[in-house]
Coordinates of C-alpha atoms in Angstrom, one line a residue:
M27 CA -46.6 19.4 -2.1
E28 CA -48.2 20.2 1.3
T29 CA -47.5 23.6 2.8
H30 CA -46.4 22.5 6.2
K31 CA -44.8 19.2 5.2
Q32 CA -41.6 18.5 7.0
I33 CA -38.5 18.0 4.8
T34 CA -36.7 14.7 5.7
A35 CA -34.1 12.4 4.1
D36 CA -37.0 10.5 2.3
L37 CA -34.9 7.4 1.7
E38 CA -37.7 5.7 -0.2
G39 CA -38.4 8.6 -2.5
E40 CA -37.7 8.8 -6.2
D41 CA -34.2 10.0 -7.2
V42 CA -33.8 13.1 -9.3
D43 CA -30.9 14.5 -11.3
V44 CA -28.1 15.4 -8.9
H45 CA -26.5 18.1 -11.2
L46 CA -29.9 19.8 -11.7
Y47 CA -30.6 19.9 -8.0
R48 CA -27.1 21.2 -7.1
S49 CA -27.3 24.0 -9.8
M50 CA -30.7 25.1 -8.4
I51 CA -29.3 25.1 -4.8
G52 CA -26.2 27.1 -6.1
S53 CA -28.4 29.8 -7.6
L54 CA -30.4 30.1 -4.5
M55 CA -27.3 30.3 -2.3
Y56 CA -26.2 33.3 -4.4
L57 CA -29.5 35.1 -3.7
T58 CA -29.2 34.6 0.0
A59 CA -26.8 37.6 0.2
S60 CA -29.7 39.9 -0.6
R61 CA -32.6 37.7 0.4
P62 CA -32.2 36.6 4.0
D63 CA -35.8 35.5 4.1
I64 CA -34.9 32.3 2.1
M65 CA -31.7 31.5 4.0
F66 CA -33.2 28.9 6.3
P67 CA -35.1 26.9 3.6
V68 CA -32.2 27.0 1.2
C69 CA -29.7 25.7 3.7
L70 CA -32.2 23.0 4.7
C71 CA -32.6 21.8 1.2
A72 CA -28.8 22.0 0.7
R73 CA -28.4 19.2 3.2
F74 CA -29.7 16.7 0.7
Q75 CA -27.4 17.4 -2.2
V76 CA -25.7 14.0 -2.0
K77 CA -28.9 12.0 -2.9
P78 CA -31.8 14.4 -3.6
K79 CA -35.3 13.0 -3.9
Q80 CA -38.4 14.2 -5.7
S81 CA -39.8 15.7 -2.4
H82 CA -36.6 17.8 -2.1
L83 CA -36.9 19.1 -5.7
Q84 CA -40.5 20.1 -5.1
A85 CA -39.4 22.1 -2.0
V86 CA -36.7 23.9 -4.0
K87 CA -39.3 24.7 -6.7
R88 CA -41.6 26.2 -4.0
I89 CA -38.7 28.6 -3.1
F90 CA -38.5 29.7 -6.7
R91 CA -42.2 30.3 -6.8
Y92 CA -42.0 32.3 -3.6
L93 CA -39.3 34.5 -5.1
R94 CA -41.3 35.1 -8.2
G95 CA -44.3 36.2 -6.1
Q96 CA -42.1 38.5 -3.9
P97 CA -39.7 40.2 -6.4
R98 CA -39.3 43.5 -4.5
L99 CA -38.6 42.0 -1.1
G100 CA -34.9 42.1 -0.2
L101 CA -32.0 44.1 1.0
W102 CA -31.1 47.4 -0.7
Y103 CA -27.7 49.0 -0.3
P104 CA -27.0 52.8 -0.3
W105 CA -25.5 54.4 -3.5
M106 CA -22.4 55.6 -1.7
S107 CA -22.0 52.3 0.2
T108 CA -18.4 50.9 0.6
F109 CA -19.9 47.4 0.2
G110 CA -17.3 46.6 -2.5
C111 CA -18.9 47.6 -5.8
K112 CA -17.4 50.1 -8.2
T113 CA -19.8 52.4 -10.1
S114 CA -19.0 54.2 -13.3
I115 CA -21.2 57.2 -12.5
L116 CA -21.5 58.9 -9.1
A117 CA -24.3 61.2 -8.0
A118 CA -21.8 64.1 -7.5
D119 CA -20.9 63.9 -11.1
L120 CA -24.3 64.8 -12.4
N121 CA -24.6 68.2 -14.1
D122 CA -27.9 69.9 -14.9
S123 CA -26.4 72.9 -16.8
N124 CA -27.5 71.3 -20.2
L125 CA -31.1 70.7 -19.1
D126 CA -33.9 72.9 -20.5
V127 CA -35.7 75.2 -18.2
G128 CA -39.0 73.5 -18.7
I129 CA -37.6 70.1 -17.8
N130 CA -37.7 69.1 -14.2
E131 CA -34.8 67.1 -13.0
E132 CA -35.9 63.8 -11.5
P133 CA -34.3 63.1 -8.2
S134 CA -31.5 60.5 -8.4
H135 CA -32.0 57.2 -6.7
Q136 CA -30.0 56.9 -3.5
T137 CA -30.3 53.2 -3.4
R138 CA -29.5 50.5 -5.9
T139 CA -29.2 46.7 -6.1
Q140 CA -25.9 44.9 -5.9
K141 CA -24.5 44.3 -9.4
N142 CA -21.1 42.6 -8.7
H143 CA -20.6 40.1 -6.0
P144 CA -18.3 41.6 -3.3
P145 CA -14.9 39.8 -3.2
E146 CA -15.0 39.4 0.6
L147 CA -18.1 37.2 0.2
V148 CA -16.6 34.9 -2.4
I149 CA -16.2 31.3 -1.1
G150 CA -12.8 29.8 -1.9
D151 CA -9.5 31.2 -3.3
I152 CA -10.1 33.9 -5.9
S153 CA -6.7 33.4 -7.4
S154 CA -7.2 29.7 -7.9
P155 CA -6.9 28.6 -11.6
M156 CA -10.0 27.8 -13.7
I157 CA -11.2 24.2 -13.7
T158 CA -13.5 22.4 -16.0
R159 CA -17.0 21.2 -15.2
N160 CA -15.8 17.6 -15.0
Q161 CA -13.0 18.5 -12.6
S162 CA -15.4 20.6 -10.5
R163 CA -17.9 17.7 -10.2
L164 CA -15.1 15.3 -9.3
Q165 CA -13.8 17.7 -6.6
E166 CA -17.4 18.2 -5.3
L167 CA -17.8 14.4 -5.1
Q168 CA -14.5 14.0 -3.2
D169 CA -15.4 16.9 -0.8
Q170 CA -18.8 15.3 -0.1
Q171 CA -17.2 11.9 0.5
H172 CA -14.6 13.4 2.8
T173 CA -17.3 15.4 4.6
I174 CA -19.4 12.3 5.2
L175 CA -16.4 10.3 6.2
S176 CA -15.2 13.0 8.7
C177 CA -18.4 12.7 10.6
F178 CA -17.4 9.2 11.7
L179 CA -13.7 10.0 12.3
S180 CA -12.0 11.6 15.3
Q181 CA -10.1 14.8 14.5
I182 CA -8.0 14.7 17.7
E183 CA -5.0 12.4 18.3
P184 CA -5.1 11.2 21.9
K185 CA -1.9 10.9 23.8
K186 CA -2.9 8.2 26.3
V187 CA -4.9 5.0 26.0
H188 CA -7.2 6.3 28.8
D189 CA -8.3 9.2 26.5
A190 CA -8.6 6.9 23.4
M191 CA -10.9 4.5 25.2
K192 CA -13.5 7.3 25.5
D193 CA -13.8 7.7 21.8
S194 CA -15.6 5.0 19.7
S195 CA -13.5 5.9 16.6
W196 CA -10.2 5.1 18.3
I197 CA -11.6 2.0 20.0
E198 CA -12.6 0.7 16.5
A199 CA -9.1 1.5 15.2
M200 CA -7.4 -0.4 18.1
Q201 CA -9.7 -3.4 17.5
E202 CA -8.8 -3.4 13.8
E203 CA -5.1 -3.5 14.7
L204 CA -5.6 -6.4 17.1
L205 CA -7.6 -8.2 14.4
Q206 CA -4.6 -8.1 12.1
F207 CA -2.5 -9.7 14.9
K208 CA -5.0 -12.5 15.1
L209 CA -5.2 -13.1 11.4
Q210 CA -1.4 -13.0 10.9
E211 CA -0.9 -15.3 14.0
V212 CA 1.6 -12.8 15.4
W213 CA 1.9 -14.1 18.9
D214 CA 0.8 -16.7 21.5
L215 CA -0.3 -16.0 25.1
V216 CA 2.1 -17.9 27.4
E217 CA 3.6 -17.7 30.8
L218 CA 6.9 -15.8 31.1
P219 CA 9.7 -18.3 31.4
K220 CA 12.3 -17.8 34.1
G221 CA 15.3 -15.9 33.1
H222 CA 13.4 -13.9 30.5
R223 CA 11.9 -10.5 30.6
A224 CA 8.9 -9.0 28.7
I225 CA 9.2 -5.9 26.6
G226 CA 6.5 -3.3 27.2
T227 CA 4.0 -2.2 24.6
K228 CA 2.4 1.1 23.8
W229 CA -0.4 2.5 21.6
I230 CA 0.4 5.2 19.0
F231 CA -2.5 7.2 17.6
R232 CA -2.2 9.1 14.3
N233 CA -4.7 10.7 11.9
K234 CA -3.9 9.9 8.3
K235 CA -4.5 12.9 6.0
D236 CA -4.7 13.4 2.3
E237 CA -2.8 16.0 0.2
R238 CA -5.3 18.7 1.3
G239 CA -4.9 18.0 5.0
I240 CA -8.3 16.3 5.5
V241 CA -8.4 13.4 7.9
I242 CA -9.3 10.3 6.0
R243 CA -8.5 7.6 8.6
N244 CA -7.8 7.0 12.3
K245 CA -4.8 4.7 12.7
A246 CA -4.0 3.0 16.0
R247 CA -0.6 1.2 16.0
L248 CA 0.6 -1.1 18.8
V249 CA 4.3 -0.9 19.1
A250 CA 6.9 -2.5 21.2
Q251 CA 9.2 -0.4 23.4
G252 CA 12.3 -1.5 21.5
Y253 CA 14.6 0.8 23.4
T254 CA 14.6 -1.8 26.2
Q255 CA 16.0 -4.5 23.9
E256 CA 19.6 -5.6 24.4
E257 CA 21.8 -6.3 21.4
G258 CA 22.9 -9.9 21.2
I259 CA 20.1 -11.1 23.4
D260 CA 16.9 -9.7 21.9
Y261 CA 18.2 -9.0 18.4
E262 CA 21.2 -9.4 16.1
E263 CA 21.1 -8.1 12.5
V264 CA 18.9 -5.1 12.1
F265 CA 20.0 -3.4 8.8
A266 CA 17.3 -3.0 6.2
P267 CA 17.6 -0.9 2.9
V268 CA 15.4 2.1 2.7
A269 CA 14.8 4.1 -0.6
R270 CA 16.1 7.6 -0.6
V271 CA 14.0 10.5 -1.7
E272 CA 16.4 11.1 -4.7
A273 CA 15.7 7.5 -5.9
I274 CA 12.0 8.1 -5.7
R275 CA 12.3 11.4 -7.7
L276 CA 14.3 9.5 -10.4
F277 CA 11.5 6.8 -10.5
L278 CA 8.8 9.5 -11.0
A279 CA 11.0 11.3 -13.6
Y280 CA 11.5 8.1 -15.6
A281 CA 7.7 7.3 -15.4
S282 CA 7.0 10.8 -16.7
Y283 CA 9.5 10.4 -19.5
M284 CA 8.0 7.0 -20.5
K285 CA 4.5 8.3 -20.1
F286 CA 3.1 5.5 -17.9
K287 CA 0.9 5.8 -14.8
V288 CA 2.3 5.2 -11.4
Y289 CA 0.3 3.4 -8.7
Q290 CA 0.7 3.2 -5.0
M291 CA -0.3 0.6 -2.4
D292 CA 0.0 0.4 1.3
V293 CA 0.5 -3.0 2.9
K294 CA -1.7 -3.4 5.9
S295 CA 0.4 -3.9 9.1
A296 CA 3.4 -4.8 6.9
F297 CA 5.8 -5.6 9.7
L298 CA 3.5 -8.3 11.0
Y299 CA 4.4 -10.4 7.9
G300 CA 8.1 -10.6 8.8
T301 CA 9.2 -13.6 10.9
I302 CA 11.8 -13.3 13.6
D303 CA 14.3 -16.0 14.8
E304 CA 14.9 -14.6 18.3
E305 CA 12.8 -15.5 21.3
V306 CA 10.9 -12.3 22.2
Y307 CA 8.2 -11.7 24.8
V308 CA 6.0 -8.6 25.1
C309 CA 3.4 -7.4 27.6
Q310 CA -0.3 -7.5 26.8
P311 CA -1.7 -4.4 25.0
P312 CA -2.8 -1.6 27.4
G313 CA -6.5 -1.6 27.7
F314 CA -6.9 -5.0 26.2
E315 CA -5.5 -7.3 28.8
N316 CA -6.9 -10.9 29.1
P317 CA -9.1 -10.9 32.2
S318 CA -8.6 -14.6 32.7
Y319 CA -4.8 -14.5 32.5
P320 CA -3.7 -10.9 33.3
D321 CA -0.2 -12.0 34.3
R322 CA 0.7 -13.8 31.1
V323 CA 2.7 -12.4 28.2
Y324 CA 2.8 -12.8 24.5
K325 CA 5.5 -14.8 22.7
L326 CA 6.2 -13.3 19.3
K327 CA 6.2 -15.3 16.1
K328 CA 6.2 -12.3 13.8
A329 CA 7.9 -9.0 13.9
L330 CA 6.2 -6.1 15.8
Y331 CA 6.5 -2.4 15.2
G332 CA 9.1 -0.9 17.4
L333 CA 11.4 -3.9 17.5
H334 CA 14.9 -3.3 16.1
Q335 CA 14.7 -6.3 13.8
A336 CA 11.2 -5.6 12.5
P337 CA 12.2 -3.5 9.3
R338 CA 14.8 -6.1 8.2
A339 CA 12.3 -9.0 8.8
W340 CA 9.7 -7.3 6.6
Y341 CA 12.2 -6.4 3.9
D342 CA 13.5 -10.0 3.8
T343 CA 9.9 -11.3 3.5
L344 CA 8.9 -9.0 0.7
S345 CA 12.1 -9.2 -1.3
T346 CA 12.1 -13.0 -1.2
Y347 CA 8.5 -13.0 -2.4
L348 CA 9.3 -10.8 -5.3
L349 CA 12.5 -12.6 -6.3
E350 CA 10.6 -15.9 -6.3
N351 CA 8.1 -14.4 -8.7
G352 CA 10.5 -13.4 -11.4
F353 CA 11.6 -9.9 -10.3
E354 CA 15.2 -8.8 -10.2
R355 CA 16.7 -6.6 -7.5
G356 CA 18.5 -3.4 -8.5
I357 CA 22.3 -3.6 -8.4
I358 CA 22.8 -0.1 -6.8
D359 CA 19.3 0.6 -5.3
K360 CA 18.3 -2.5 -3.4
T361 CA 14.7 -1.2 -2.9
L362 CA 14.1 -1.2 -6.7
F363 CA 12.8 -4.4 -8.3
I364 CA 12.4 -4.9 -12.1
K365 CA 10.8 -7.7 -14.1
R366 CA 11.9 -7.9 -17.7
S367 CA 9.3 -9.0 -20.3
K368 CA 10.4 -8.3 -23.9
K369 CA 9.9 -4.6 -24.6
D370 CA 7.8 -3.9 -21.4
I371 CA 9.1 -3.7 -17.9
P372 CA 7.3 -3.2 -14.6
L373 CA 9.1 -1.2 -11.9
V374 CA 8.5 -1.5 -8.2
Q375 CA 10.0 0.9 -5.6
I376 CA 9.7 0.0 -1.9
Y377 CA 9.8 2.5 1.0
V378 CA 9.3 0.5 4.2
D379 CA 5.6 -0.5 4.0
D380 CA 4.7 1.8 1.1
I381 CA 5.1 0.6 -2.5
I382 CA 4.9 2.5 -5.7
F383 CA 4.9 0.7 -9.1
G384 CA 4.3 1.3 -12.7
S385 CA 4.8 -0.3 -16.1
T386 CA 4.7 0.6 -19.8
K387 CA 1.9 -1.9 -20.1
D388 CA -1.3 -1.6 -17.9
Q389 CA -1.8 -5.3 -17.8
M390 CA 1.5 -5.8 -16.0
C391 CA 0.3 -3.4 -13.3
R392 CA -2.9 -5.4 -12.9
D393 CA -0.8 -8.6 -12.7
F394 CA 1.4 -7.1 -10.0
E395 CA -1.7 -6.1 -8.0
K396 CA -3.1 -9.6 -8.1
L397 CA 0.3 -11.0 -7.2
M398 CA 0.5 -8.8 -4.0
H399 CA -3.1 -9.6 -3.1
K400 CA -2.3 -13.3 -3.0
S401 CA 0.0 -13.0 0.1
F402 CA -0.6 -9.6 1.6
K403 CA -3.6 -7.4 2.6
M404 CA -3.7 -3.9 1.3
S405 CA -5.2 -1.0 3.2
S406 CA -5.2 1.5 0.3
M407 CA -4.3 1.3 -3.4
G408 CA -4.8 3.5 -6.4
E409 CA -3.2 5.9 -8.8
L410 CA -0.3 7.9 -7.2
T411 CA -1.4 11.3 -6.1
F412 CA 0.6 12.1 -2.9
F413 CA 3.7 10.3 -1.7
L414 CA 6.2 11.4 1.0
G415 CA 5.2 15.0 0.4
L416 CA 6.1 14.8 -3.4

């Protein structure tokens, strides 16, 4: 390897063992506490731990060769230093009364190397429980994925559309929301009929986080200002069953007792699947007005977030779909659906647009997943890890 060769991503280079590369970087990171001369090259090589190449491995090996050639170069700490290490013998405890007269006492060294790593320099929680190597690798992989993902996500939730239009992440989130409107055929651009009024719309911006509080998604939601609706004119029946937290706890307790896995799925823009019978008009989305027809409004064919009748419309659509495919609604809990099949039963619990399900047989879970994909689009799905703070 050339001496002054610049270290780059080297996308066309040969891949090397990721675990070997990371273990070497970890060893070097530990040495940087007493060898600041290698701090910069080690941190530079650590940037390529996701996909290390042969050139990166050669650079790390050069650092080890440098350390072998300079063993005495480094930081030394005083013997009585309060750096955090405890010693079993202090210089004040030495006694020369038992030494012969002819023996000259050698001067005690006042400097020493650091033996134990000081607690204040330990990265992470010292009191955290021990984890296996496999768990550590999985956690490292998740952290790297979240770190890479966070580079393309906004960490700030804007309050106004004007602020969101300055950030490309939020613009993409708003365009994704409007794309769902187009795919679901939610509305039609028309002129406002006489005697009718249009309901205003508003953008809501939220950062979705995982159980550790890391931002994993920027979500922009277009909602209608439903507080301007009038009962009997803009809506009639609005009641929709919602699962209680106690019901979800019972669901998880039963799943634990039966020893089957529980999965979760999030229906993408769920309320857009519910159809409404009332004639409702809404204003064009702020920041995305049609330049050719700025005075026109949208006539809704599907429910929109913020409308009083939206939760009921979505519940009616989903429950009807499940009942048509062999599920039975719970007698007491109307958000619980069961499908009986000999000894095995799949359970489905609905909480607005979030769905958790499980079964004593894995094949039934896969069948339910295919069933939902036929009529709905899912934004996230997998084994249940974090749900409503539980």
